Amino acid sequence: AQTVTQSQPEMSVQEAETVTLSCTYDTSENNYYLFWYKQPPSRQMILVIRQEAYKQQNATENRFSVNFQKAAKSFSLKISDSQLGDTAMYFCAFLQRPQGAQKLVFGQGTRLTINP
Amino acid sequence: EAGVAQSPRYKIIEKRQSVAFWCNPISGHATLYWYQQILGQGPKLLIQFQNNGVVDDSQLPKDRFSAERLKGVDSTLKIQPAKLEDSAVYLCASSLQHRGLNTQYFGPGTRLTVL
């Protein structure tokens, strides 16, 4: 079974700094998808960025980018020029497809606090 | 476009009582998911519907949990009887379909406390 591990339970940085959240996963599949989701204190989960494993180029969405290392099974999220609104729980997730279903397997999450 | 709606937002019950949660997905989304998120953990998929059929319920504790999506639109998740370990946030999500890659959109969740 696929597992997702986020080794940083909490992180805190100053506004405008750059922060990197770590994620590792375990799978025997070759083609898969990885995601970073953000869950602000209101608890509405929002997709931040996704990466297709077959693409070598790292995904980028404005201030958010990933460092995808397929051989190392590592998928870190970098937030540049961090803002107060970035304060949230961040979850790394792996997409499983058992028998045609579409199941997201989440890590334990990293609580990120941006300080003014 | 309206997002995924869930109600109630909060619920407190005694153990052994029953409880039901409701979810209305984004209009036109054929696939609906129920997740359980225990405090300090990531969400765990309980059940996935494609229209009104179950695609995956392998992690649903079927002795006490049940879910339905009779008309292929909104869905209800029920727990009967509740246990202390059922205290969690129950998240509903929806996507256009379950084949291919479709982004899952999440609702605000229902926070359940079992005393």
PDB file of C-alpha atoms in Angstrom:
ATOM      1  CA  ALA A   1       0.000   0.000   0.000  1.00  0.00           C
ATOM      2  CA  GLN A   2       1.117   3.516  -0.723  1.00  0.00           C
ATOM      3  CA  THR A   3       2.165   5.665   2.219  1.00  0.00           C
ATOM      4  CA  VAL A   4       2.853   9.376   2.476  1.00  0.00           C
ATOM      5  CA  THR A   5       5.105  10.842   5.167  1.00  0.00           C
ATOM      6  CA  GLN A   6       5.437  14.452   6.213  1.00  0.00           C
ATOM      7  CA  SER A   7       8.226  14.679   8.764  1.00  0.00           C
ATOM      8  CA  GLN A   8       7.637  18.282   9.856  1.00  0.00           C
ATOM      9  CA  PRO A   9       4.592  18.562  12.153  1.00  0.00           C
ATOM     10  CA  GLU A  10       4.983  22.340  12.481  1.00  0.00           C
ATOM     11  CA  MET A  11       6.889  25.145  10.825  1.00  0.00           C
ATOM     12  CA  SER A  12       6.991  28.870  11.375  1.00  0.00           C
ATOM     13  CA  VAL A  13       8.536  31.630   9.256  1.00  0.00           C
ATOM     14  CA  GLN A  14       8.385  35.380   8.933  1.00  0.00           C
ATOM     15  CA  GLU A  15       6.285  37.041   6.287  1.00  0.00           C
ATOM     16  CA  ALA A  16       8.031  37.388   2.902  1.00  0.00           C
ATOM     17  CA  GLU A  17      10.449  34.551   3.665  1.00  0.00           C
ATOM     18  CA  THR A  18      10.681  31.363   1.637  1.00  0.00           C
ATOM     19  CA  VAL A  19       9.702  28.073   3.238  1.00  0.00           C
ATOM     20  CA  THR A  20       9.965  24.474   2.083  1.00  0.00           C
ATOM     21  CA  LEU A  21       7.704  21.676   3.292  1.00  0.00           C
ATOM     22  CA  SER A  22       8.909  18.093   2.945  1.00  0.00           C
ATOM     23  CA  CYS A  23       7.055  15.009   1.782  1.00  0.00           C
ATOM     24  CA  THR A  24       8.176  11.486   0.985  1.00  0.00           C
ATOM     25  CA  TYR A  25       6.079   8.635  -0.312  1.00  0.00           C
ATOM     26  CA  ASP A  26       6.340   4.960  -0.970  1.00  0.00           C
ATOM     27  CA  THR A  27       4.943   3.280  -4.071  1.00  0.00           C
ATOM     28  CA  SER A  28       5.763   0.562  -6.565  1.00  0.00           C
ATOM     29  CA  GLU A  29       3.809   2.301  -9.321  1.00  0.00           C
ATOM     30  CA  ASN A  30       5.517   4.151 -12.155  1.00  0.00           C
ATOM     31  CA  ASN A  31       2.722   6.473 -13.234  1.00  0.00           C
ATOM     32  CA  TYR A  32       1.000   8.418 -10.485  1.00  0.00           C
ATOM     33  CA  TYR A  33       0.013  11.881  -9.314  1.00  0.00           C
ATOM     34  CA  LEU A  34       1.047  13.883  -6.282  1.00  0.00           C
ATOM     35  CA  PHE A  35      -0.708  16.827  -4.726  1.00  0.00           C
ATOM     36  CA  TRP A  36      -0.301  19.514  -2.099  1.00  0.00           C
ATOM     37  CA  TYR A  37      -3.490  20.614  -0.383  1.00  0.00           C
ATOM     38  CA  LYS A  38      -3.913  23.585   1.941  1.00  0.00           C
ATOM     39  CA  GLN A  39      -6.377  23.561   4.832  1.00  0.00           C
ATOM     40  CA  PRO A  40      -6.807  26.993   6.460  1.00  0.00           C
ATOM     41  CA  PRO A  41      -8.318  27.296   9.933  1.00  0.00           C
ATOM     42  CA  SER A  42     -11.814  27.404   8.357  1.00  0.00           C
ATOM     43  CA  ARG A  43     -11.064  23.773   7.325  1.00  0.00           C
ATOM     44  CA  GLN A  44     -11.947  24.054   3.630  1.00  0.00           C
ATOM     45  CA  MET A  45      -9.335  21.930   1.848  1.00  0.00           C
ATOM     46  CA  ILE A  46      -7.961  23.647  -1.258  1.00  0.00           C
ATOM     47  CA  LEU A  47      -5.719  22.224  -3.975  1.00  0.00           C
ATOM     48  CA  VAL A  48      -2.431  24.140  -4.146  1.00  0.00           C
ATOM     49  CA  ILE A  49      -0.481  22.280  -6.800  1.00  0.00           C
ATOM     50  CA  ARG A  50      -0.220  18.883  -8.477  1.00  0.00           C
ATOM     51  CA  GLN A  51       2.519  16.934 -10.215  1.00  0.00           C
ATOM     52  CA  GLU A  52       2.279  14.130 -12.747  1.00  0.00           C
ATOM     53  CA  ALA A  53       5.023  11.569 -12.159  1.00  0.00           C
ATOM     54  CA  TYR A  54       5.728  11.149 -15.864  1.00  0.00           C
ATOM     55  CA  LYS A  55       6.622  14.831 -16.182  1.00  0.00           C
ATOM     56  CA  GLN A  56      10.222  15.689 -15.363  1.00  0.00           C
ATOM     57  CA  GLN A  57       9.497  19.391 -15.106  1.00  0.00           C
ATOM     58  CA  ASN A  58       8.564  20.571 -11.639  1.00  0.00           C
ATOM     59  CA  ALA A  59       5.107  22.114 -11.353  1.00  0.00           C
ATOM     60  CA  THR A  60       4.761  25.799 -10.523  1.00  0.00           C
ATOM     61  CA  GLU A  61       1.729  27.868  -9.515  1.00  0.00           C
ATOM     62  CA  ASN A  62       2.596  31.498  -8.864  1.00  0.00           C
ATOM     63  CA  ARG A  63       4.471  31.565  -5.524  1.00  0.00           C
ATOM     64  CA  PHE A  64       4.159  27.801  -5.077  1.00  0.00           C
ATOM     65  CA  SER A  65       6.529  25.320  -6.668  1.00  0.00           C
ATOM     66  CA  VAL A  66       7.533  21.737  -6.077  1.00  0.00           C
ATOM     67  CA  ASN A  67      10.798  19.848  -6.108  1.00  0.00           C
ATOM     68  CA  PHE A  68       9.877  16.403  -7.412  1.00  0.00           C
ATOM     69  CA  GLN A  69      12.614  13.793  -7.053  1.00  0.00           C
ATOM     70  CA  LYS A  70      11.115  10.590  -8.467  1.00  0.00           C
ATOM     71  CA  ALA A  71      14.044   8.302  -7.699  1.00  0.00           C
ATOM     72  CA  ALA A  72      14.174   9.510  -4.107  1.00  0.00           C
ATOM     73  CA  LYS A  73      10.352   9.471  -3.862  1.00  0.00           C
ATOM     74  CA  SER A  74      10.417  13.006  -2.557  1.00  0.00           C
ATOM     75  CA  PHE A  75       7.926  15.779  -3.249  1.00  0.00           C
ATOM     76  CA  SER A  76       8.600  19.049  -1.420  1.00  0.00           C
ATOM     77  CA  LEU A  77       6.603  22.268  -1.623  1.00  0.00           C
ATOM     78  CA  LYS A  78       8.325  25.652  -1.752  1.00  0.00           C
ATOM     79  CA  ILE A  79       6.399  28.797  -0.906  1.00  0.00           C
ATOM     80  CA  SER A  80       8.139  31.987  -1.977  1.00  0.00           C
ATOM     81  CA  ASP A  81       7.443  35.442  -0.581  1.00  0.00           C
ATOM     82  CA  SER A  82       5.193  33.911   2.092  1.00  0.00           C
ATOM     83  CA  GLN A  83       2.061  35.803   3.099  1.00  0.00           C
ATOM     84  CA  LEU A  84      -0.072  35.808   6.232  1.00  0.00           C
ATOM     85  CA  GLY A  85      -2.812  34.075   4.264  1.00  0.00           C
ATOM     86  CA  ASP A  86      -0.516  31.108   3.707  1.00  0.00           C
ATOM     87  CA  THR A  87      -0.992  30.141   7.352  1.00  0.00           C
ATOM     88  CA  ALA A  88      -2.663  26.729   7.238  1.00  0.00           C
ATOM     89  CA  MET A  89      -2.220  22.984   7.474  1.00  0.00           C
ATOM     90  CA  TYR A  90      -0.543  21.624   4.373  1.00  0.00           C
ATOM     91  CA  PHE A  91      -1.124  18.043   3.276  1.00  0.00           C
ATOM     92  CA  CYS A  92       0.831  16.084   0.745  1.00  0.00           C
ATOM     93  CA  ALA A  93      -1.292  13.477  -1.047  1.00  0.00           C
ATOM     94  CA  PHE A  94      -0.776  10.553  -3.419  1.00  0.00           C
ATOM     95  CA  LEU A  95      -3.432   9.439  -5.860  1.00  0.00           C
ATOM     96  CA  GLN A  96      -4.238   5.742  -5.689  1.00  0.00           C
ATOM     97  CA  ARG A  97      -6.459   4.062  -8.272  1.00  0.00           C
ATOM     98  CA  PRO A  98      -7.724   0.771  -6.862  1.00  0.00           C
ATOM     99  CA  GLN A  99      -9.937  -0.910  -9.449  1.00  0.00           C
ATOM    100  CA  GLY A 100     -10.790   2.282 -11.272  1.00  0.00           C
ATOM    101  CA  ALA A 101     -11.588   4.324  -8.181  1.00  0.00           C
ATOM    102  CA  GLN A 102      -9.683   7.484  -7.334  1.00  0.00           C
ATOM    103  CA  LYS A 103      -8.385   7.508  -3.775  1.00  0.00           C
ATOM    104  CA  LEU A 104      -6.231  10.235  -2.275  1.00  0.00           C
ATOM    105  CA  VAL A 105      -3.807   9.029   0.400  1.00  0.00           C
ATOM    106  CA  PHE A 106      -2.805  11.927   2.632  1.00  0.00           C
ATOM    107  CA  GLY A 107       0.218  12.527   4.827  1.00  0.00           C
ATOM    108  CA  GLN A 108      -0.128  13.627   8.434  1.00  0.00           C
ATOM    109  CA  GLY A 109       0.153  17.303   7.546  1.00  0.00           C
ATOM    110  CA  THR A 110       2.449  20.206   8.383  1.00  0.00           C
ATOM    111  CA  ARG A 111       1.083  23.167  10.316  1.00  0.00           C
ATOM    112  CA  LEU A 112       2.604  26.291   8.769  1.00  0.00           C
ATOM    113  CA  THR A 113       2.448  29.638  10.538  1.00  0.00           C
ATOM    114  CA  ILE A 114       3.460  32.854   8.816  1.00  0.00           C
ATOM    115  CA  ASN A 115       4.367  35.526  11.343  1.00  0.00           C
ATOM    116  CA  PRO A 116       4.024  39.248  10.642  1.00  0.00           C
TER     117      PRO A 116
ATOM    118  CA  GLU B   1     -20.051  28.503  -8.851  1.00  0.00           C
ATOM    119  CA  ALA B   2     -21.264  27.179  -5.514  1.00  0.00           C
ATOM    120  CA  GLY B   3     -18.897  24.871  -3.688  1.00  0.00           C
ATOM    121  CA  VAL B   4     -19.502  21.632  -1.830  1.00  0.00           C
ATOM    122  CA  ALA B   5     -22.052  22.182   0.922  1.00  0.00           C
ATOM    123  CA  GLN B   6     -22.152  20.216   4.171  1.00  0.00           C
ATOM    124  CA  SER B   7     -24.388  20.296   7.214  1.00  0.00           C
ATOM    125  CA  PRO B   8     -24.350  20.486  10.101  1.00  0.00           C
ATOM    126  CA  ARG B   9     -21.019  22.183  10.705  1.00  0.00           C
ATOM    127  CA  TYR B  10     -20.794  20.902  14.267  1.00  0.00           C
ATOM    128  CA  LYS B  11     -22.426  18.029  16.140  1.00  0.00           C
ATOM    129  CA  ILE B  12     -22.039  16.774  19.688  1.00  0.00           C
ATOM    130  CA  ILE B  13     -23.587  13.445  20.698  1.00  0.00           C
ATOM    131  CA  GLU B  14     -23.305  10.822  23.403  1.00  0.00           C
ATOM    132  CA  LYS B  15     -21.723   7.479  22.598  1.00  0.00           C
ATOM    133  CA  ARG B  16     -24.139   4.867  21.287  1.00  0.00           C
ATOM    134  CA  GLN B  17     -26.334   7.576  19.750  1.00  0.00           C
ATOM    135  CA  SER B  18     -26.810   7.882  16.022  1.00  0.00           C
ATOM    136  CA  VAL B  19     -25.888  10.819  13.799  1.00  0.00           C
ATOM    137  CA  ALA B  20     -26.225  11.769  10.136  1.00  0.00           C
ATOM    138  CA  PHE B  21     -24.295  14.167   7.950  1.00  0.00           C
ATOM    139  CA  TRP B  22     -25.431  15.661   4.684  1.00  0.00           C
ATOM    140  CA  CYS B  23     -23.443  16.701   1.623  1.00  0.00           C
ATOM    141  CA  ASN B  24     -24.434  18.467  -1.580  1.00  0.00           C
ATOM    142  CA  PRO B  25     -21.674  18.320  -4.213  1.00  0.00           C
ATOM    143  CA  ILE B  26     -20.839  20.875  -6.866  1.00  0.00           C
ATOM    144  CA  SER B  27     -23.469  20.855  -9.587  1.00  0.00           C
ATOM    145  CA  GLY B  28     -22.613  18.404 -12.331  1.00  0.00           C
ATOM    146  CA  HIS B  29     -20.041  16.471 -10.335  1.00  0.00           C
ATOM    147  CA  ALA B  30     -20.657  12.771 -10.742  1.00  0.00           C
ATOM    148  CA  THR B  31     -18.209  11.559  -8.107  1.00  0.00           C
ATOM    149  CA  LEU B  32     -18.654  12.123  -4.401  1.00  0.00           C
ATOM    150  CA  TYR B  33     -16.278  11.200  -1.579  1.00  0.00           C
ATOM    151  CA  TRP B  34     -16.586  11.003   2.205  1.00  0.00           C
ATOM    152  CA  TYR B  35     -13.396  11.364   4.251  1.00  0.00           C
ATOM    153  CA  GLN B  36     -12.772  11.037   7.977  1.00  0.00           C
ATOM    154  CA  GLN B  37     -10.147  13.366   9.443  1.00  0.00           C
ATOM    155  CA  ILE B  38      -9.129  12.577  13.006  1.00  0.00           C
ATOM    156  CA  LEU B  39      -7.411  15.416  14.870  1.00  0.00           C
ATOM    157  CA  GLY B  40      -3.744  15.597  13.970  1.00  0.00           C
ATOM    158  CA  GLN B  41      -4.044  13.303  10.966  1.00  0.00           C
ATOM    159  CA  GLY B  42      -4.680  13.609   7.261  1.00  0.00           C
ATOM    160  CA  PRO B  43      -8.089  12.749   5.817  1.00  0.00           C
ATOM    161  CA  LYS B  44      -8.858   9.080   5.193  1.00  0.00           C
ATOM    162  CA  LEU B  45     -11.271   8.024   2.451  1.00  0.00           C
ATOM    163  CA  LEU B  46     -14.349   6.221   3.764  1.00  0.00           C
ATOM    164  CA  ILE B  47     -16.448   5.812   0.638  1.00  0.00           C
ATOM    165  CA  GLN B  48     -16.566   6.957  -2.980  1.00  0.00           C
ATOM    166  CA  PHE B  49     -19.686   7.188  -5.152  1.00  0.00           C
ATOM    167  CA  GLN B  50     -19.943   7.449  -8.907  1.00  0.00           C
ATOM    168  CA  ASN B  51     -23.445   8.830  -9.503  1.00  0.00           C
ATOM    169  CA  ASN B  52     -25.556   6.649  -7.182  1.00  0.00           C
ATOM    170  CA  GLY B  53     -23.234   3.622  -7.196  1.00  0.00           C
ATOM    171  CA  VAL B  54     -20.439   2.781  -4.759  1.00  0.00           C
ATOM    172  CA  VAL B  55     -16.980   2.679  -6.349  1.00  0.00           C
ATOM    173  CA  ASP B  56     -14.900   2.076  -3.218  1.00  0.00           C
ATOM    174  CA  ASP B  57     -16.008   1.490   0.368  1.00  0.00           C
ATOM    175  CA  SER B  58     -13.088  -0.661   1.483  1.00  0.00           C
ATOM    176  CA  GLN B  59     -12.289   1.565   4.481  1.00  0.00           C
ATOM    177  CA  LEU B  60     -15.851   2.134   5.649  1.00  0.00           C
ATOM    178  CA  PRO B  61     -16.599   0.431   9.019  1.00  0.00           C
ATOM    179  CA  LYS B  62     -19.762  -1.166   7.736  1.00  0.00           C
ATOM    180  CA  ASP B  63     -20.919  -2.435  11.118  1.00  0.00           C
ATOM    181  CA  ARG B  64     -21.705   1.124  12.181  1.00  0.00           C
ATOM    182  CA  PHE B  65     -21.253   3.429   9.191  1.00  0.00           C
ATOM    183  CA  SER B  66     -23.538   3.658   6.191  1.00  0.00           C
ATOM    184  CA  ALA B  67     -23.815   6.071   3.300  1.00  0.00           C
ATOM    185  CA  GLU B  68     -26.168   6.612   0.434  1.00  0.00           C
ATOM    186  CA  ARG B  69     -26.539   8.767  -2.626  1.00  0.00           C
ATOM    187  CA  LEU B  70     -29.925   7.658  -3.854  1.00  0.00           C
ATOM    188  CA  LYS B  71     -30.514  10.148  -6.666  1.00  0.00           C
ATOM    189  CA  GLY B  72     -26.872  10.581  -7.612  1.00  0.00           C
ATOM    190  CA  VAL B  73     -26.696  14.119  -6.260  1.00  0.00           C
ATOM    191  CA  ASP B  74     -26.602  14.764  -2.511  1.00  0.00           C
ATOM    192  CA  SER B  75     -25.434  12.175  -0.035  1.00  0.00           C
ATOM    193  CA  THR B  76     -25.924  11.195   3.595  1.00  0.00           C
ATOM    194  CA  LEU B  77     -23.377   9.536   5.884  1.00  0.00           C
ATOM    195  CA  LYS B  78     -24.735   7.879   9.028  1.00  0.00           C
ATOM    196  CA  ILE B  79     -23.089   6.482  12.124  1.00  0.00           C
ATOM    197  CA  GLN B  80     -25.088   4.142  14.349  1.00  0.00           C
ATOM    198  CA  PRO B  81     -24.133   3.594  17.118  1.00  0.00           C
ATOM    199  CA  ALA B  82     -21.370   6.152  17.571  1.00  0.00           C
ATOM    200  CA  LYS B  83     -18.188   5.391  19.507  1.00  0.00           C
ATOM    201  CA  LEU B  84     -15.743   7.741  21.177  1.00  0.00           C
ATOM    202  CA  GLU B  85     -13.170   7.070  18.432  1.00  0.00           C
ATOM    203  CA  ASP B  86     -15.578   8.414  15.808  1.00  0.00           C
ATOM    204  CA  SER B  87     -14.839  11.946  16.996  1.00  0.00           C
ATOM    205  CA  ALA B  88     -13.416  13.598  13.895  1.00  0.00           C
ATOM    206  CA  VAL B  89     -14.127  16.001  11.071  1.00  0.00           C
ATOM    207  CA  TYR B  90     -16.086  14.392   8.255  1.00  0.00           C
ATOM    208  CA  LEU B  91     -15.228  15.904   4.910  1.00  0.00           C
ATOM    209  CA  CYS B  92     -17.200  15.581   1.727  1.00  0.00           C
ATOM    210  CA  ALA B  93     -15.574  16.149  -1.657  1.00  0.00           C
ATOM    211  CA  SER B  94     -16.705  15.936  -5.262  1.00  0.00           C
ATOM    212  CA  SER B  95     -15.150  15.733  -8.695  1.00  0.00           C
ATOM    213  CA  LEU B  96     -16.455  15.690 -12.251  1.00  0.00           C
ATOM    214  CA  GLN B  97     -15.888  11.945 -12.677  1.00  0.00           C
ATOM    215  CA  HIS B  98     -13.741   9.197 -11.246  1.00  0.00           C
ATOM    216  CA  ARG B  99     -11.839   8.204 -14.371  1.00  0.00           C
ATOM    217  CA  GLY B 100      -8.953  10.251 -15.618  1.00  0.00           C
ATOM    218  CA  LEU B 101      -7.522  12.874 -13.330  1.00  0.00           C
ATOM    219  CA  ASN B 102     -10.132  15.096 -11.781  1.00  0.00           C
ATOM    220  CA  THR B 103      -9.519  17.589  -9.034  1.00  0.00           C
ATOM    221  CA  GLN B 104     -11.386  16.861  -5.828  1.00  0.00           C
ATOM    222  CA  TYR B 105     -13.140  19.869  -4.298  1.00  0.00           C
ATOM    223  CA  PHE B 106     -13.755  19.710  -0.575  1.00  0.00           C
ATOM    224  CA  GLY B 107     -16.547  21.007   1.608  1.00  0.00           C
ATOM    225  CA  PRO B 108     -16.023  22.757   4.974  1.00  0.00           C
ATOM    226  CA  GLY B 109     -16.581  19.558   6.929  1.00  0.00           C
ATOM    227  CA  THR B 110     -18.695  18.499   9.894  1.00  0.00           C
ATOM    228  CA  ARG B 111     -16.915  18.350  13.233  1.00  0.00           C
ATOM    229  CA  LEU B 112     -18.310  15.462  15.298  1.00  0.00           C
ATOM    230  CA  THR B 113     -17.636  15.155  19.011  1.00  0.00           C
ATOM    231  CA  VAL B 114     -18.704  11.926  20.717  1.00  0.00           C
ATOM    232  CA  LEU B 115     -18.883  12.151  24.522  1.00  0.00           C
TER     233      LEU B 115
END
